[in-house]
Short mmCIF file of C-alpha atoms and ligand atoms in Angstrom, two decimals:
data_model
loop_
_atom_site.label_atom_id
_atom_site.label_comp_id
_atom_site.label_asym_id
_atom_site.label_seq_id
_atom_site.Cartn_x
_atom_site.Cartn_y
_atom_site.Cartn_z
CA MET A 474 0.00 0.00 0.00
CA ARG A 475 1.11 3.53 -0.71
CA ALA A 476 2.26 5.96 1.95
CA PRO A 477 0.34 9.28 2.16
CA LEU A 478 1.53 11.73 -0.49
CA ALA A 479 2.56 15.24 0.55
CA ASN A 480 2.33 18.50 -1.41
CA LEU A 481 -0.25 17.41 -3.94
CA PRO A 482 -1.13 20.22 -6.38
CA ILE A 483 -4.82 20.25 -5.43
CA ASP A 484 -5.29 23.88 -6.54
CA ARG A 485 -4.34 22.86 -10.10
CA LEU A 486 -7.04 20.19 -10.41
CA HIS A 487 -10.14 21.09 -12.44
CA ASP A 488 -12.23 17.95 -11.93
CA PRO A 489 -13.94 17.44 -8.53
CA ALA A 490 -13.42 13.67 -8.94
CA LEU A 491 -9.66 14.24 -9.08
CA VAL A 492 -9.87 16.46 -5.99
CA ARG A 493 -11.62 13.56 -4.21
CA ILE A 494 -8.87 11.18 -5.39
CA ALA A 495 -6.16 13.61 -4.29
CA GLY A 496 -7.76 13.65 -0.84
CA LYS A 497 -7.37 9.87 -0.66
CA LEU A 498 -3.78 10.02 -1.89
CA ALA A 499 -3.01 12.61 0.78
CA THR A 500 -4.22 10.30 3.56
CA GLY A 501 -2.97 7.04 2.04
CA GLU A 502 -6.50 5.74 1.47
CA ARG A 503 -6.87 3.19 -1.30
CA LEU A 504 -8.60 4.13 -4.55
CA ASP A 505 -11.75 2.14 -5.28
CA ARG A 506 -13.42 1.11 -8.54
CA ALA A 507 -15.30 4.41 -8.85
CA ASP A 508 -12.01 6.32 -8.50
CA ALA A 509 -10.37 4.24 -11.22
CA LEU A 510 -13.34 4.90 -13.48
CA SER A 511 -13.04 8.64 -12.78
CA CYS A 512 -9.36 8.50 -13.79
CA TYR A 513 -10.31 6.92 -17.11
CA GLN A 514 -13.15 9.41 -17.67
CA THR A 515 -11.73 12.69 -16.45
CA GLY A 516 -11.51 15.59 -18.87
CA ASP A 517 -8.62 16.96 -16.80
CA LEU A 518 -5.81 14.91 -18.31
CA ILE A 519 -3.14 17.24 -16.97
CA GLY A 520 -4.62 16.98 -13.47
CA LEU A 521 -4.55 13.19 -13.72
CA GLY A 522 -0.93 13.38 -14.85
CA LEU A 523 -0.01 15.64 -11.92
CA LEU A 524 -1.38 13.10 -9.44
CA ALA A 525 0.25 10.12 -11.17
CA ASP A 526 3.52 12.05 -11.39
CA ALA A 527 3.39 12.83 -7.66
CA ALA A 528 2.81 9.13 -6.87
CA ASN A 529 5.65 8.15 -9.19
CA ARG A 530 8.12 10.75 -7.89
CA ALA A 531 7.47 9.69 -4.31
CA LEU A 532 8.83 6.26 -5.28
CA HIS A 533 11.42 6.96 -7.93
CA GLY A 534 12.27 10.67 -7.99
CA ASP A 535 13.59 11.58 -11.43
CA VAL A 536 15.07 8.19 -12.22
CA VAL A 537 13.72 6.29 -15.23
CA THR A 538 14.91 2.74 -15.68
CA PHE A 539 15.31 0.50 -18.71
CA ALA A 540 16.76 -2.94 -19.31
CA ALA A 541 19.17 -3.87 -22.07
CA ASN A 542 17.07 -6.73 -23.36
CA GLN A 543 16.56 -8.76 -26.48
CA HIS A 544 13.26 -10.23 -27.66
CA ILE A 545 13.38 -13.73 -29.15
CA ASN A 546 10.24 -15.29 -30.64
CA PRO A 547 11.16 -18.94 -31.26
CA THR A 548 7.95 -20.06 -32.97
CA ASN A 549 4.97 -18.35 -34.55
CA VAL A 550 3.05 -21.60 -34.95
CA CYS A 551 -0.05 -21.36 -32.77
CA VAL A 552 -3.12 -23.48 -32.19
CA LEU A 553 -5.13 -20.33 -31.46
CA ARG A 554 -4.22 -18.75 -34.81
CA THR A 555 -7.84 -18.48 -35.93
CA THR A 556 -9.42 -17.55 -32.59
CA CYS A 557 -7.17 -14.74 -31.30
CA LYS A 558 -8.70 -12.15 -33.58
CA PHE A 559 -6.23 -9.39 -32.69
CA CYS A 560 -3.06 -11.33 -33.45
CA GLY A 561 -1.21 -10.85 -36.72
CA TYR A 562 1.85 -12.81 -35.70
CA ALA A 563 0.65 -16.42 -35.43
CA ARG A 564 0.53 -18.99 -38.26
CA LEU A 565 -0.90 -22.47 -38.66
CA PRO A 566 1.79 -25.16 -38.98
CA LYS A 567 1.64 -25.41 -42.80
CA GLU A 568 0.78 -21.78 -43.49
CA GLN A 569 3.16 -19.58 -45.43
CA GLY A 570 5.51 -17.78 -43.07
CA ALA A 571 5.24 -20.36 -40.29
CA TYR A 572 8.54 -20.98 -38.51
CA ARG A 573 9.97 -22.77 -35.51
CA TYR A 574 13.59 -22.17 -34.58
CA THR A 575 15.99 -25.00 -34.08
CA MET A 576 18.29 -24.66 -31.07
CA ALA A 577 21.05 -23.54 -33.44
CA GLN A 578 18.79 -20.75 -34.73
CA VAL A 579 17.89 -19.66 -31.20
CA LEU A 580 21.58 -19.45 -30.34
CA GLU A 581 22.33 -17.64 -33.59
CA GLU A 582 19.71 -15.01 -32.79
CA ALA A 583 20.85 -14.81 -29.18
CA ALA A 584 24.44 -14.22 -30.33
CA HIS A 585 23.69 -10.51 -30.23
CA ALA A 586 24.02 -10.85 -26.44
CA ALA A 587 27.72 -11.56 -26.89
CA ASP A 588 28.08 -7.75 -26.99
CA GLY A 589 28.00 -7.92 -23.19
CA LEU A 590 25.32 -5.21 -23.06
CA THR A 591 22.26 -7.47 -23.30
CA LYS A 592 21.24 -8.69 -19.86
CA GLU A 593 17.81 -10.18 -20.51
CA PHE A 594 16.22 -12.46 -23.10
CA HIS A 595 12.48 -11.91 -23.43
CA ILE A 596 11.25 -15.12 -25.04
CA VAL A 597 7.62 -15.61 -26.14
CA GLY A 598 5.91 -17.27 -29.06
CA GLY A 599 2.90 -19.22 -30.26
CA LEU A 600 1.18 -22.24 -28.71
CA ASP A 601 3.00 -24.75 -30.86
CA MET A 602 2.13 -28.46 -30.44
CA GLN A 603 5.73 -29.33 -31.41
CA ALA A 604 7.22 -27.03 -28.77
CA GLY A 605 6.64 -28.85 -25.52
CA LEU A 606 8.51 -28.90 -22.24
CA ALA A 607 11.65 -30.54 -23.67
CA TYR A 608 11.95 -27.86 -26.40
CA TYR A 609 12.03 -25.04 -23.85
CA GLU A 610 14.15 -26.93 -21.31
CA GLU A 611 16.76 -27.53 -24.00
CA MET A 612 16.55 -23.91 -25.12
CA PHE A 613 16.97 -22.42 -21.64
CA ARG A 614 19.84 -24.78 -20.79
CA ALA A 615 21.61 -23.90 -24.04
CA LEU A 616 21.10 -20.18 -23.49
CA LYS A 617 22.39 -20.34 -19.92
CA ALA A 618 25.39 -22.39 -21.02
CA ASN A 619 26.30 -19.85 -23.70
CA PHE A 620 25.17 -16.63 -22.00
CA PRO A 621 25.32 -17.31 -18.25
CA HIS A 622 25.04 -13.60 -17.44
CA VAL A 623 21.72 -13.17 -19.28
CA HIS A 624 18.43 -13.39 -17.38
CA ILE A 625 15.69 -15.48 -19.01
CA LYS A 626 12.24 -13.87 -18.89
CA ALA A 627 10.19 -16.33 -20.87
CA LEU A 628 6.79 -17.81 -21.64
CA THR A 629 3.51 -16.10 -20.87
CA ALA A 630 0.95 -17.67 -18.54
CA VAL A 631 -0.87 -18.83 -21.67
CA GLU A 632 2.23 -20.68 -22.92
CA ILE A 633 2.84 -22.24 -19.49
CA ALA A 634 -0.77 -23.52 -19.46
CA HIS A 635 -0.34 -24.81 -23.04
CA ILE A 636 2.80 -26.78 -22.14
CA ALA A 637 1.04 -28.14 -19.05
CA ARG A 638 -1.88 -29.29 -21.19
CA ILE A 639 0.16 -31.04 -23.86
CA GLU A 640 2.47 -32.65 -21.29
CA LYS A 641 -0.45 -33.53 -18.95
CA MET A 642 1.33 -31.79 -16.08
CA SER A 643 0.22 -29.18 -13.55
CA TRP A 644 1.20 -25.52 -14.06
CA THR A 645 3.37 -25.80 -10.97
CA ASP A 646 5.29 -28.84 -12.22
CA VAL A 647 5.93 -27.16 -15.58
CA LEU A 648 7.22 -24.07 -13.78
CA ILE A 649 9.45 -26.16 -11.50
CA ALA A 650 10.97 -27.96 -14.51
CA LEU A 651 11.52 -24.73 -16.45
CA LYS A 652 13.03 -23.00 -13.43
CA ALA A 653 15.49 -25.88 -13.09
CA ALA A 654 16.38 -25.39 -16.77
CA GLY A 655 17.09 -21.67 -16.34
CA LEU A 656 13.80 -19.74 -16.40
CA ASP A 657 14.13 -16.68 -14.17
CA THR A 658 10.88 -14.70 -14.52
CA LEU A 659 7.65 -14.67 -16.55
CA PRO A 660 6.66 -11.86 -18.92
CA GLY A 661 3.16 -10.40 -18.68
CA GLY A 662 1.74 -11.21 -22.12
CA GLY A 663 -1.46 -13.11 -22.75
CA ALA A 664 -3.59 -11.16 -20.27
CA GLU A 665 -5.49 -9.24 -22.98
CA THR A 666 -8.60 -8.01 -21.10
CA PHE A 667 -9.80 -10.44 -18.42
CA SER A 668 -13.56 -9.86 -18.90
CA ALA A 669 -15.13 -13.13 -20.11
CA ALA A 670 -17.42 -11.24 -22.51
CA VAL A 671 -14.47 -9.46 -24.12
CA ARG A 672 -12.40 -12.63 -24.32
CA GLU A 673 -15.29 -14.37 -26.02
CA GLN A 674 -15.22 -11.68 -28.71
CA ILE A 675 -11.48 -11.29 -29.25
CA ALA A 676 -9.84 -14.50 -28.05
CA GLY A 677 -12.54 -17.10 -27.56
CA LYS A 678 -10.31 -20.10 -26.84
CA LYS A 679 -7.58 -18.41 -24.85
CA LEU A 680 -6.79 -19.17 -21.21
CA GLY A 681 -9.34 -17.23 -19.11
CA GLY A 682 -8.57 -14.29 -16.85
CA ALA A 683 -8.88 -16.28 -13.62
CA ASP A 684 -6.47 -18.91 -14.98
CA TYR A 685 -3.99 -16.24 -16.09
CA ILE A 686 -4.04 -15.07 -12.48
CA GLY A 687 -3.77 -18.72 -11.36
CA VAL A 688 -0.58 -19.35 -13.38
CA HIS A 689 1.01 -16.16 -12.03
CA ARG A 690 -0.01 -17.16 -8.48
CA ALA A 691 1.63 -20.58 -9.01
CA ALA A 692 4.79 -18.86 -10.28
CA HIS A 693 4.91 -16.40 -7.39
CA GLN A 694 4.49 -19.27 -4.91
CA LEU A 695 7.63 -20.84 -6.41
CA GLY A 696 9.53 -17.57 -6.11
CA ILE A 697 9.27 -16.85 -9.85
CA ARG A 698 8.37 -13.19 -10.22
CA SER A 699 6.43 -11.88 -13.20
CA ASN A 700 5.06 -8.91 -15.09
CA CYS A 701 1.46 -8.29 -16.03
CA THR A 702 -0.25 -6.50 -18.90
CA MET A 703 -3.62 -5.34 -20.20
CA LEU A 704 -4.46 -5.09 -23.89
CA TYR A 705 -6.70 -2.04 -24.32
CA GLY A 706 -8.30 0.01 -27.04
CA HIS A 707 -10.33 -2.72 -28.78
CA VAL A 708 -13.86 -3.67 -27.63
CA GLU A 709 -13.46 -3.46 -23.85
CA THR A 710 -15.44 -1.01 -21.69
CA LEU A 711 -13.91 1.25 -19.06
CA GLU A 712 -15.54 -0.98 -16.44
CA ASP A 713 -13.71 -3.98 -17.95
CA ARG A 714 -10.43 -2.11 -17.56
CA VAL A 715 -11.18 -1.35 -13.92
CA GLU A 716 -12.07 -4.99 -13.20
CA HIS A 717 -8.83 -6.10 -14.84
CA LEU A 718 -6.79 -3.74 -12.66
CA MET A 719 -8.65 -4.96 -9.59
CA MET A 720 -7.74 -8.59 -10.30
CA LEU A 721 -4.07 -7.65 -10.70
CA ARG A 722 -4.09 -5.58 -7.51
CA ASP A 723 -5.74 -8.40 -5.56
CA LEU A 724 -3.10 -10.94 -6.62
CA GLN A 725 -0.36 -8.46 -5.80
CA ASP A 726 -1.84 -8.03 -2.31
CA GLU A 727 -1.74 -11.79 -1.92
CA THR A 728 1.74 -12.60 -3.29
CA GLY A 729 3.69 -9.39 -3.97
CA GLY A 730 5.15 -11.24 -6.96
CA PHE A 731 4.46 -8.77 -9.76
CA LEU A 732 7.37 -6.63 -10.82
CA ALA A 733 5.67 -4.29 -13.29
CA PHE A 734 2.40 -3.43 -14.99
CA ILE A 735 2.55 -2.76 -18.75
CA PRO A 736 -0.57 -1.54 -20.58
CA LEU A 737 -0.48 -2.68 -24.23
CA ALA A 738 -2.14 -0.47 -26.83
CA TYR A 739 -4.13 -2.48 -29.37
CA HIS A 740 -2.93 -2.14 -32.98
CA PRO A 741 -5.60 -2.84 -35.59
CA ASP A 742 -3.57 -3.37 -38.78
CA ASP A 743 -3.19 -6.80 -40.36
CA ASN A 744 -5.45 -8.66 -37.94
CA GLU A 745 -9.01 -9.89 -38.19
CA LEU A 746 -10.36 -7.82 -35.31
CA GLY A 747 -9.08 -4.58 -36.82
CA ALA A 748 -10.74 -5.44 -40.13
CA THR A 749 -14.03 -6.35 -38.39
CA LEU A 750 -13.99 -3.11 -36.43
CA GLY A 751 -13.12 -1.22 -39.61
CA ARG A 752 -10.06 0.38 -38.03
CA ARG A 753 -6.64 1.09 -39.41
CA GLY A 754 -3.60 2.88 -38.04
CA THR A 755 -3.48 3.59 -34.35
CA ALA A 756 -6.60 2.48 -32.50
CA THR A 757 -5.71 4.10 -29.23
CA GLY A 758 -5.10 7.81 -28.97
CA GLY A 759 -2.31 9.54 -27.09
CA THR A 760 -4.68 10.71 -24.37
CA ASP A 761 -6.03 7.19 -23.84
CA ASP A 762 -2.48 5.84 -23.69
CA LEU A 763 -1.58 8.40 -21.02
CA ARG A 764 -4.77 7.69 -19.06
CA MET A 765 -3.99 3.96 -19.04
CA LEU A 766 -0.51 4.53 -17.67
CA ALA A 767 -1.50 7.20 -15.14
CA THR A 768 -4.49 5.20 -13.86
CA GLY A 769 -2.27 2.14 -13.52
CA ARG A 770 0.13 4.18 -11.39
CA LEU A 771 -2.63 5.54 -9.15
CA PHE A 772 -4.82 2.46 -8.76
CA LEU A 773 -2.07 -0.17 -8.52
CA ASP A 774 -0.72 1.23 -5.27
CA ASN A 775 1.06 -2.04 -4.50
CA PHE A 776 3.11 -2.01 -7.74
CA LEU A 777 6.49 -0.31 -7.80
CA HIS A 778 6.91 -0.18 -11.56
CA ILE A 779 4.74 1.05 -14.43
CA LYS A 780 6.33 0.37 -17.79
CA SER A 781 5.63 2.08 -21.10
CA HIS A 782 5.96 -0.15 -24.16
CA TRP A 783 7.42 2.38 -26.63
CA ILE A 784 7.13 -0.05 -29.51
CA MET A 785 3.36 0.22 -29.42
CA VAL A 786 2.72 3.77 -28.22
CA SER A 787 5.76 5.36 -29.97
CA GLN A 788 8.90 6.78 -28.48
CA ALA A 789 7.40 10.28 -28.39
CA LEU A 790 4.37 9.22 -26.32
CA SER A 791 6.58 7.10 -24.07
CA GLN A 792 8.73 10.14 -23.43
CA VAL A 793 5.69 12.21 -22.41
CA SER A 794 4.43 9.32 -20.25
CA LEU A 795 7.48 9.81 -18.01
CA HIS A 796 5.48 12.76 -16.62
CA PHE A 797 2.31 10.65 -16.25
CA GLY A 798 3.42 8.08 -13.70
CA VAL A 799 5.77 5.92 -15.77
CA ASN A 800 9.17 5.02 -14.29
CA ASP A 801 10.32 2.31 -16.69
CA LEU A 802 10.69 1.84 -20.43
CA GLU A 803 10.76 -1.38 -22.39
CA GLY A 804 14.44 -1.71 -23.16
CA THR A 805 16.57 -1.95 -26.23
CA VAL A 806 14.58 -4.97 -27.57
CA VAL A 807 16.80 -5.57 -30.67
CA ARG A 808 14.31 -7.27 -33.01
CA GLU A 809 10.62 -7.09 -32.12
CA LYS A 810 8.25 -9.20 -34.24
CA ILE A 811 4.81 -9.47 -32.61
CA TYR A 812 3.83 -5.80 -32.93
CA HIS A 813 5.56 -5.41 -36.26
CA ALA A 814 3.25 -8.09 -37.59
CA VAL A 815 0.32 -5.77 -36.86
CA GLY A 816 1.59 -2.54 -38.36
CA ALA A 817 3.78 -0.94 -35.68
CA HIS A 818 5.79 1.87 -37.34
CA THR A 819 8.36 2.13 -34.58
CA PRO A 820 11.83 0.63 -35.06
CA GLN A 821 12.35 -2.99 -34.01
CA GLY A 822 14.85 -1.90 -31.41
CA MET A 823 16.66 1.11 -29.96
CA THR A 824 20.34 1.52 -29.28
CA LEU A 825 21.50 2.39 -25.79
CA GLU A 826 22.22 5.93 -26.99
CA GLN A 827 18.70 6.30 -28.32
CA VAL A 828 17.16 5.12 -25.03
CA LEU A 829 19.34 7.59 -23.13
CA THR A 830 18.39 10.42 -25.46
CA LEU A 831 14.70 9.68 -25.05
CA ILE A 832 14.88 9.66 -21.23
CA ARG A 833 17.14 12.69 -20.98
CA GLY A 834 14.88 14.54 -23.38
CA ALA A 835 12.15 14.28 -20.75
CA GLY A 836 14.46 15.84 -18.17
CA LYS A 837 14.88 12.54 -16.35
CA VAL A 838 17.90 10.53 -15.24
CA PRO A 839 18.35 7.28 -17.19
CA ALA A 840 19.34 4.21 -15.21
CA GLU A 841 20.04 0.77 -16.54
CA ARG A 842 18.45 -1.90 -14.35
CA ASP A 843 18.58 -5.65 -14.10
CA SER A 844 15.48 -7.80 -14.50
CA PHE A 845 14.61 -7.42 -10.80
CA TYR A 846 14.83 -3.64 -11.07
CA LYS A 847 18.14 -3.32 -9.27
CA VAL A 848 19.85 -0.23 -10.71
CA LEU A 849 23.13 -1.26 -12.36
CA ARG A 850 24.34 2.17 -13.44
CA THR A 851 22.90 5.65 -13.77
CA PHE A 852 23.81 7.94 -16.60
CA GLY A 853 24.69 11.24 -14.97
CA ASP A 854 22.59 14.03 -13.53
CA VAL A 855 19.40 15.39 -15.02
CA ARG A 856 20.24 17.24 -18.21
CA PRO A 857 18.14 19.95 -19.78
CA PRO A 858 15.49 18.64 -22.19
CA ALA A 859 16.92 17.94 -25.64
CA PRO A 860 14.03 18.35 -28.08
CA ALA A 861 16.30 18.71 -31.10
CA LEU A 862 18.01 15.40 -30.45
CA PHE A 863 14.72 13.67 -29.98
CA ALA A 864 13.33 15.08 -33.20
CA THR A 865 16.22 13.52 -35.09
CA HIS A 866 15.57 10.26 -33.38
CA ALA A 867 11.84 10.34 -34.14
CA ARG A 868 12.62 10.94 -37.80
CA GLU A 869 14.86 7.88 -37.83
CA SER A 870 12.10 5.81 -36.29
CA LEU A 871 9.62 6.86 -38.95
CA GLN A 872 12.05 5.72 -41.59
CA GLY A 873 12.63 2.47 -39.66
O1 V47 B 2312 0.03 -11.03 -25.23
C1 V47 B 2312 -0.80 -9.15 -29.76
C2 V47 B 2312 -0.17 -8.30 -27.47
C3 V47 B 2312 1.39 -9.27 -26.19
C4 V47 B 2312 -1.52 -7.32 -30.66
O2 V47 B 2312 6.31 -8.61 -19.68
C5 V47 B 2312 -1.03 -7.06 -29.39
O3 V47 B 2312 7.94 -7.20 -19.88
C6 V47 B 2312 -1.55 -4.86 -29.67
O4 V47 B 2312 3.13 -9.11 -23.49
N1 V47 B 2312 -2.06 -5.04 -30.89
C7 V47 B 2312 2.85 -9.70 -26.17
N2 V47 B 2312 -1.05 -5.83 -28.90
C8 V47 B 2312 3.75 -8.56 -25.71
C9 V47 B 2312 3.89 -8.51 -24.20
C10 V47 B 2312 4.99 -7.74 -23.57
C11 V47 B 2312 5.62 -6.75 -24.27
C12 V47 B 2312 6.67 -6.06 -23.65
C13 V47 B 2312 7.08 -6.37 -22.37
C14 V47 B 2312 6.43 -7.39 -21.70
C15 V47 B 2312 6.92 -7.76 -20.33
C16 V47 B 2312 5.37 -8.08 -22.28
O5 V47 B 2312 1.22 -8.47 -27.33
C17 V47 B 2312 0.34 -10.31 -26.37
C18 V47 B 2312 -0.84 -9.46 -26.77
O6 V47 B 2312 -1.48 -8.94 -25.62
N3 V47 B 2312 -0.61 -8.21 -28.87
N4 V47 B 2312 -1.35 -8.63 -30.88
C19 V47 B 2312 -2.07 -6.26 -31.43
N5 V47 B 2312 -2.64 -6.44 -32.63
FE1 SF4 B 2313 -1.27 -17.48 -30.44
FE2 SF4 B 2313 -0.60 -15.58 -28.69
FE3 SF4 B 2313 -1.24 -14.92 -31.23
FE4 SF4 B 2313 -3.13 -15.82 -29.55
S1 SF4 B 2313 -1.95 -13.90 -29.32
S2 SF4 B 2313 -2.81 -16.48 -31.71
S3 SF4 B 2313 -2.00 -17.30 -28.31
S4 SF4 B 2313 0.51 -16.13 -30.60
#
């Protein structure tokens, strides 16, 4: 739970609902569902940002963290290919473009980590019948043997449940085996929006919200920490978003095992849902993206870290979000595939220099962290904003 916040800028708030929320923040009282809804609905976006920024600064000051990580997607073959309507990445086994890496290919892709900078592999893929427990055990053992210094954040709750189903094992036994092979933490993907009605519409056959929570609970009980996400900006209601946050907050109260919350902005290009909804380009708007991040910061009072996924919301929006409650950026990434299958126009990765420029441009202090959020090195004092540098960088990303 959050400590009471001092010096809140109450006189700068224009929405009485935000004044009510500020009163709770000042006494350390928890926000309830109605408060979360007010955050999503308020017309006073700047006021919301001021509150989220105050909550963030109380925890992290001016420091913004990032990890030097590399995404690896070992297979895009997925049994849910036709039922996850929002996904443009998955393929059926014989479909054009389907792939499954051999161990040699995984190691070849991972070779980028030989630069010594990469400290985390983020490994997720499809629900592939040919990629069972042995496939991932072999992969994690090989990665640890070749890159012992690199943390393995791998397999969403949905993938863990898939492996358990095909191996006829419990979630816990799968997690125990994978941990022994080198798994360190779980990423937060696969949450989508927990509401059963929404899932029915966008991902009918996917692991349900309660089971997503169940897999994360099982992981936390084994000492495996994890991230969590929410896919927003498709068919969900604001009430669905609030319910989703409530389920995450409840599990965090119970286990304390979540490291970070990452809202994921839905992208409508090149997927069935986008075509059905008749949308193209960016489905979410900048204000909605900021509301998602700021509300996450305020409502999830038992989370230390709110991460902005720059690949989906753009580097420019991510930079602004550093004043709306965000203290962490998805890292260097190297070669992102899932969002680039659905029309993301951002680059597939950023260099260390680019990440530093983005953070410094917001007037913040960049700090490289490890996968458990321990700061490894900070990059100097706060520098004055550098809009010119960022503009150059944004141009590059548009070309990318
Ligand atoms: O689960 C799929 C989402 C997720 C689309 O834990 C889409 O540190 C938008 O979970 N539009 C995978 N989103 C990515 C993910 C993630 C990313 C960065 C960091 C972490 C972490 C986790 O991508 C999927 C799904 O929710 N996704 N298709 C789409 N059309
Ligand atoms: Fe498969 Fe995940 Fe895509 Fe769904 S979102 S089709 S589970 S890869």
